Structure formats: C-alpha cells, structure tokens
Amino acid sequence: MTDPRTPAGRTVLVLGGTTEGRAAAAALSAQAGIRVVSSLAGAVRSPRLPDGEVRIGGFGGADGLAGYLRAEGVTAVLDATHPFAAGMTANAAAACAATGIPLVVLRRPGWTPGPGDRWHRVASVADAATALGPLLPGPDGRVLLTTGRGGLAAFAGVDARFVVRAVDPPPPPLPARHTLLLARGPFDLAAERDLFAEIDPHVLVTKDSGGDATAPKLTVARERGIPVVVVDRPPLPRGVTGVGTVADAVAALGL
C-alpha cells in the first residue's frame, strides 16, 4: 500500500543491488515526502542494504512487476541494476510501458581501453570462452576469471587453469581445473597487484561492468602486458535511454 506520509503518493521503486542503487536510494530518502523501496534480486547472500524500505526477490516477470507497481502506488521506477541484468531491465521497460509509469535507467559508464591495453572485446561469455584458445600458451595456461557466478558453464570445456573470483560460490558446472576465490569488491590497486603477482595469469576475463570498484584489475593487466577478454554489456531495450550518474538519475525522476 502507498505510505500515507508521502504527499501525492510519491513512491519510487529502485531496482538496485549496485553501488549506484544504494547511492540513489540514499539521495532519494533524504528528500522529504518520498517513499523509497529498493528491490534486490536476492542473488547475493548478505547483500549490502540501502536506505529506505527493502524487498528481496523477483516479481514474476513483467506482468508481476506491473501488478506490483499498481498495488504499491509506485509513481516512478529507477532501474539501477547491474549493466548485465538485461532481463530485469527488459521487464522494467515492459512493466512501465504497460502502466504508464516513468522509468529512468541508471548505467555507470562502461570501460574504454587506453594506451598499452590489450583488450579483446566479445559479445557474450560463451564468446569469451572461445576467445581464450589463441591467448593461452597451452593446457597449463592460467586464467583469472572475474565474470561473476553466472554463466561459468561456458568455460567448463576450456583446458586451462582458472582462478574464479566471485562474491558467492557459483553453481556447477565449473572449469575442471579451478581455484575458487570468494571476495567482494571494491578491490584497490595494491590488492590487485598482489593477486596478479601470486597467480601470474596469462589472461584476464571480465565483463564491462564499468565503474571504479573493480577497475584496478585492468590497470594491473596493462602494467603486466596481459591480454584482457572483455564481455560487452547488453544493449538497453528499444526506446530506452540511460543516464550515467546518480545525480542525473535523481534529476531525471523530476520529483
């Protein structure tokens, strides 16, 4: 139900789970008369909770989300999910179109290569697995895999030694030869240098998640002359545009 303390039923649903989502929830909660509800997917155990109300779990697709928006009297939706949460963004776009509720999509800018970077951009995690072959010296090649806990089955058939870094244990199947490194960013430059020195990877594989929290690994790869396979982020749904900062997102909501 709509909170009676919020004038004109100003309720903002923040689709969060990211640093930007928490920052946006904090900025909105600081404004008088706005009820903020952050929705987290529940994919990460012990998530960092934002300011305001929090719900955890899915909606049941676009139709379920549309029903939630109507039932809760939501007046605007801020999609601050991970750049690779394409399914949630598609559902948000469809639900907002069906209900006539404004949608603002917040996407941190993607990474761009600089001088000395040896990047190989690919369209998917599966393509990243295929791209590894020419970049490895052979079966004893070492890969630092930082694409998260999902989609690792694509690497199960790659004959190499993997260090898989993720926040929570990933589901099988996993690469046959792997070491699991459970860690939550941000990762500073000194820590990344220590990690690279310890495992001495031949290749780094990552997603173009953008932002500063996990960017130092790219700096270390450049310093060490290591090739990086970068999975491009999926495009936004047709007709949907994004903003790049929390301030721009809050302004775009027009509250």
Coordinates of C-alpha atoms in Angstrom, one line a residue:
M1 CA 0.0 0.0 0.0
T2 CA 1.1 3.6 -0.6
D3 CA 2.6 5.2 2.5
P4 CA 0.1 7.9 3.7
R5 CA 3.0 10.1 4.8
T6 CA 4.1 10.6 1.2
P7 CA 2.2 13.5 -0.4
A8 CA 0.5 12.6 -3.7
G9 CA 1.7 9.1 -3.3
R10 CA 5.3 9.7 -4.3
T11 CA 6.7 6.3 -4.2
V12 CA 9.9 5.4 -6.1
L13 CA 10.9 1.8 -6.8
V14 CA 14.7 1.5 -7.1
L15 CA 15.8 -1.7 -8.8
G16 CA 19.1 -2.0 -7.0
G17 CA 21.8 -4.3 -5.9
T18 CA 24.6 -2.0 -7.1
T19 CA 26.7 0.8 -5.5
E20 CA 24.7 3.3 -7.6
G21 CA 21.4 1.8 -6.5
R22 CA 22.4 2.3 -2.8
A23 CA 23.6 5.9 -3.5
A24 CA 20.3 6.7 -5.3
A25 CA 18.2 5.3 -2.5
A26 CA 20.2 7.4 0.0
A27 CA 19.7 10.5 -2.1
L28 CA 16.0 9.9 -2.6
S29 CA 15.4 9.0 1.1
A30 CA 17.0 12.3 2.1
Q31 CA 14.2 14.2 0.2
A32 CA 11.0 14.9 2.2
G33 CA 7.8 13.2 1.2
I34 CA 9.3 10.4 -0.9
R35 CA 8.8 6.8 -0.1
V36 CA 11.8 4.7 -1.4
V37 CA 11.5 1.0 -1.9
S38 CA 14.7 -0.8 -3.1
S39 CA 14.2 -4.2 -4.7
L40 CA 17.1 -6.6 -4.6
A41 CA 17.2 -9.8 -6.7
G42 CA 18.5 -11.9 -3.8
A43 CA 21.2 -13.5 -5.9
V44 CA 23.9 -12.4 -3.4
R45 CA 24.0 -13.7 0.2
S46 CA 24.1 -11.0 2.8
P47 CA 23.7 -8.0 0.4
R48 CA 24.5 -4.5 1.5
L49 CA 21.2 -3.0 2.3
P50 CA 20.3 0.5 1.1
D51 CA 18.4 3.3 2.9
G52 CA 14.6 3.1 2.9
E53 CA 12.4 0.0 2.5
V54 CA 13.8 -3.1 1.0
R55 CA 12.2 -6.1 -0.7
I56 CA 14.2 -9.1 -1.8
G57 CA 13.2 -11.5 -4.6
G58 CA 11.7 -11.4 -8.1
F59 CA 8.4 -10.1 -9.3
G60 CA 7.3 -12.9 -11.6
G61 CA 8.2 -11.2 -14.9
A62 CA 7.0 -8.0 -16.5
D63 CA 3.3 -8.7 -15.6
G64 CA 4.2 -9.4 -12.0
L65 CA 6.2 -6.2 -11.8
A66 CA 3.3 -4.2 -13.4
G67 CA 1.0 -5.6 -10.8
Y68 CA 3.4 -4.6 -8.0
L69 CA 3.7 -1.1 -9.4
R70 CA -0.1 -0.7 -9.4
A71 CA -0.6 -2.2 -6.0
E72 CA 2.1 -0.1 -4.3
G73 CA 1.1 3.1 -6.0
V74 CA 4.6 3.5 -7.5
T75 CA 4.9 6.8 -9.3
A76 CA 8.4 6.3 -10.8
V77 CA 10.9 3.5 -11.3
L78 CA 14.7 3.9 -11.2
D79 CA 16.5 0.9 -12.7
A80 CA 19.9 0.9 -11.1
T81 CA 20.6 -2.8 -11.6
H82 CA 23.9 -4.2 -12.9
P83 CA 24.6 -3.4 -16.5
F84 CA 24.4 -7.1 -17.3
A85 CA 20.9 -7.6 -15.6
A86 CA 19.3 -7.4 -19.1
G87 CA 16.3 -9.5 -18.1
M88 CA 15.3 -7.2 -15.2
T89 CA 15.8 -4.1 -17.4
A90 CA 13.6 -5.6 -20.1
N91 CA 10.9 -6.4 -17.6
A92 CA 11.1 -2.9 -16.1
A93 CA 10.7 -1.3 -19.5
A94 CA 7.7 -3.5 -20.4
A95 CA 6.0 -3.0 -17.0
C96 CA 6.5 0.8 -17.1
A97 CA 5.1 0.9 -20.6
A98 CA 2.1 -1.1 -19.6
T99 CA 1.3 1.1 -16.6
G100 CA 2.4 4.5 -17.9
I101 CA 4.9 4.9 -15.0
P102 CA 8.1 6.8 -15.8
L103 CA 11.3 4.7 -16.0
V104 CA 14.8 6.1 -15.5
V105 CA 17.7 3.7 -16.2
L106 CA 21.0 4.4 -14.4
R107 CA 24.0 2.8 -16.0
R108 CA 27.5 3.7 -14.9
P109 CA 29.7 4.4 -18.0
G110 CA 31.5 1.4 -19.5
W111 CA 35.2 1.0 -19.6
T112 CA 37.3 2.2 -22.5
P113 CA 40.8 0.9 -23.3
G114 CA 43.8 3.1 -23.0
P115 CA 47.4 3.1 -24.4
G116 CA 49.0 -0.2 -23.7
D117 CA 45.8 -2.2 -23.1
R118 CA 45.5 -5.5 -25.0
W119 CA 41.7 -5.9 -25.0
H120 CA 39.7 -8.4 -26.9
R121 CA 36.0 -7.4 -26.9
V122 CA 33.4 -10.2 -27.3
A123 CA 29.6 -10.2 -27.3
S124 CA 29.0 -12.9 -24.7
V125 CA 30.5 -15.1 -22.0
A126 CA 30.4 -18.0 -24.4
D127 CA 32.4 -16.0 -26.9
A128 CA 34.9 -15.2 -24.2
A129 CA 35.5 -18.9 -23.6
T130 CA 36.1 -19.4 -27.3
A131 CA 38.5 -16.4 -27.4
L132 CA 40.8 -17.9 -24.8
G133 CA 42.4 -20.5 -27.0
P134 CA 44.7 -18.3 -29.1
L135 CA 45.7 -16.3 -26.0
L136 CA 46.9 -19.2 -23.8
P137 CA 50.3 -20.9 -24.1
G138 CA 48.7 -24.3 -23.7
P139 CA 46.9 -26.5 -21.2
D140 CA 48.9 -25.0 -18.4
G141 CA 47.7 -21.5 -19.2
R142 CA 46.3 -19.6 -16.3
V143 CA 43.1 -17.5 -16.4
L144 CA 41.8 -15.0 -13.9
L145 CA 38.0 -15.2 -14.4
T146 CA 36.0 -12.3 -13.0
T147 CA 32.7 -12.6 -14.8
G148 CA 30.7 -13.4 -11.6
R149 CA 29.0 -16.5 -10.5
G150 CA 26.7 -16.9 -13.5
G151 CA 27.4 -18.5 -16.9
L152 CA 30.6 -20.3 -15.9
A153 CA 29.5 -23.4 -17.6
A154 CA 30.8 -21.8 -20.8
F155 CA 34.3 -22.3 -19.5
A156 CA 33.8 -25.9 -18.4
G157 CA 35.3 -27.3 -21.5
V158 CA 38.4 -25.0 -21.7
D159 CA 41.6 -26.8 -20.9
A160 CA 43.3 -24.3 -18.7
R161 CA 43.8 -23.5 -15.0
F162 CA 41.3 -21.0 -13.7
V163 CA 41.1 -18.7 -10.7
V164 CA 37.4 -17.9 -10.4
R165 CA 36.6 -14.8 -8.4
A166 CA 33.1 -14.3 -7.2
V167 CA 31.1 -12.9 -4.3
D168 CA 29.3 -16.2 -3.6
P169 CA 30.0 -19.8 -4.6
P170 CA 28.9 -20.3 -8.2
P171 CA 26.8 -23.3 -9.3
P172 CA 28.2 -26.1 -11.4
P173 CA 29.4 -26.9 -13.9
L174 CA 32.7 -25.1 -13.5
P175 CA 36.1 -25.4 -15.2
A176 CA 37.6 -28.8 -14.5
R177 CA 40.7 -27.2 -13.0
H178 CA 39.8 -24.2 -11.0
T179 CA 40.5 -22.4 -7.7
L180 CA 37.6 -20.5 -6.2
L181 CA 38.4 -17.1 -4.7
L182 CA 35.4 -15.6 -2.8
A183 CA 35.8 -11.9 -2.5
R184 CA 33.6 -8.8 -2.6
G185 CA 34.9 -5.6 -4.2
P186 CA 35.9 -2.8 -4.2
F187 CA 39.5 -4.1 -5.0
D188 CA 42.2 -1.5 -4.7
L189 CA 45.3 -1.3 -6.9
A190 CA 47.7 -2.7 -4.3
A191 CA 45.5 -5.8 -3.6
E192 CA 45.1 -6.5 -7.3
R193 CA 48.8 -6.2 -7.8
D194 CA 49.4 -8.7 -5.1
L195 CA 46.8 -11.1 -6.6
F196 CA 48.3 -10.9 -10.1
A197 CA 51.8 -11.5 -8.6
E198 CA 50.5 -14.6 -6.8
I199 CA 48.7 -16.3 -9.6
D200 CA 50.5 -14.8 -12.6
P201 CA 47.7 -15.1 -15.0
H202 CA 48.2 -15.3 -18.8
V203 CA 44.7 -13.9 -19.5
L204 CA 42.1 -11.8 -17.6
V205 CA 38.5 -12.3 -18.4
T206 CA 35.9 -9.8 -17.2
K207 CA 32.6 -8.2 -18.1
D208 CA 32.4 -4.5 -19.0
S209 CA 30.6 -3.6 -15.7
G210 CA 32.2 -0.2 -15.6
G211 CA 32.8 1.9 -12.6
D212 CA 35.7 2.2 -10.2
A213 CA 35.1 -0.7 -7.8
T214 CA 36.7 -3.4 -10.0
A215 CA 38.7 -1.3 -12.5
P216 CA 42.1 -1.7 -10.9
K217 CA 42.5 -5.2 -12.3
L218 CA 42.5 -3.6 -15.7
T219 CA 45.4 -1.3 -14.7
V220 CA 47.4 -4.3 -13.4
A221 CA 46.7 -6.2 -16.6
R222 CA 48.1 -3.3 -18.6
E223 CA 51.1 -3.0 -16.3
R224 CA 51.9 -6.6 -16.8
G225 CA 51.1 -6.7 -20.6
I226 CA 48.3 -9.3 -20.0
P227 CA 45.6 -9.6 -22.6
V228 CA 42.0 -9.0 -21.3
V229 CA 38.9 -10.6 -22.8
V230 CA 36.1 -8.1 -22.2
V231 CA 32.5 -9.1 -22.5
D232 CA 30.4 -6.2 -23.9
R233 CA 27.3 -5.2 -21.9
P234 CA 23.9 -6.0 -23.4
P235 CA 22.1 -3.1 -25.1
L236 CA 19.2 -1.4 -23.4
P237 CA 15.7 -2.2 -24.6
R238 CA 14.4 -0.4 -27.7
G239 CA 13.3 3.1 -26.9
V240 CA 15.0 3.2 -23.5
T241 CA 17.9 5.5 -22.8
G242 CA 20.2 5.6 -19.8
V243 CA 21.8 8.3 -17.6
G244 CA 25.3 7.8 -16.3
T245 CA 25.3 9.3 -12.8
V246 CA 23.2 9.2 -9.6
A247 CA 22.7 12.9 -9.7
D248 CA 21.4 12.8 -13.3
A249 CA 19.1 9.9 -12.4
V250 CA 17.6 11.7 -9.4
A251 CA 17.1 14.8 -11.6
A252 CA 15.5 12.8 -14.4
L253 CA 12.9 11.4 -12.0
G254 CA 11.6 15.0 -11.6
L255 CA 10.5 14.6 -8.0

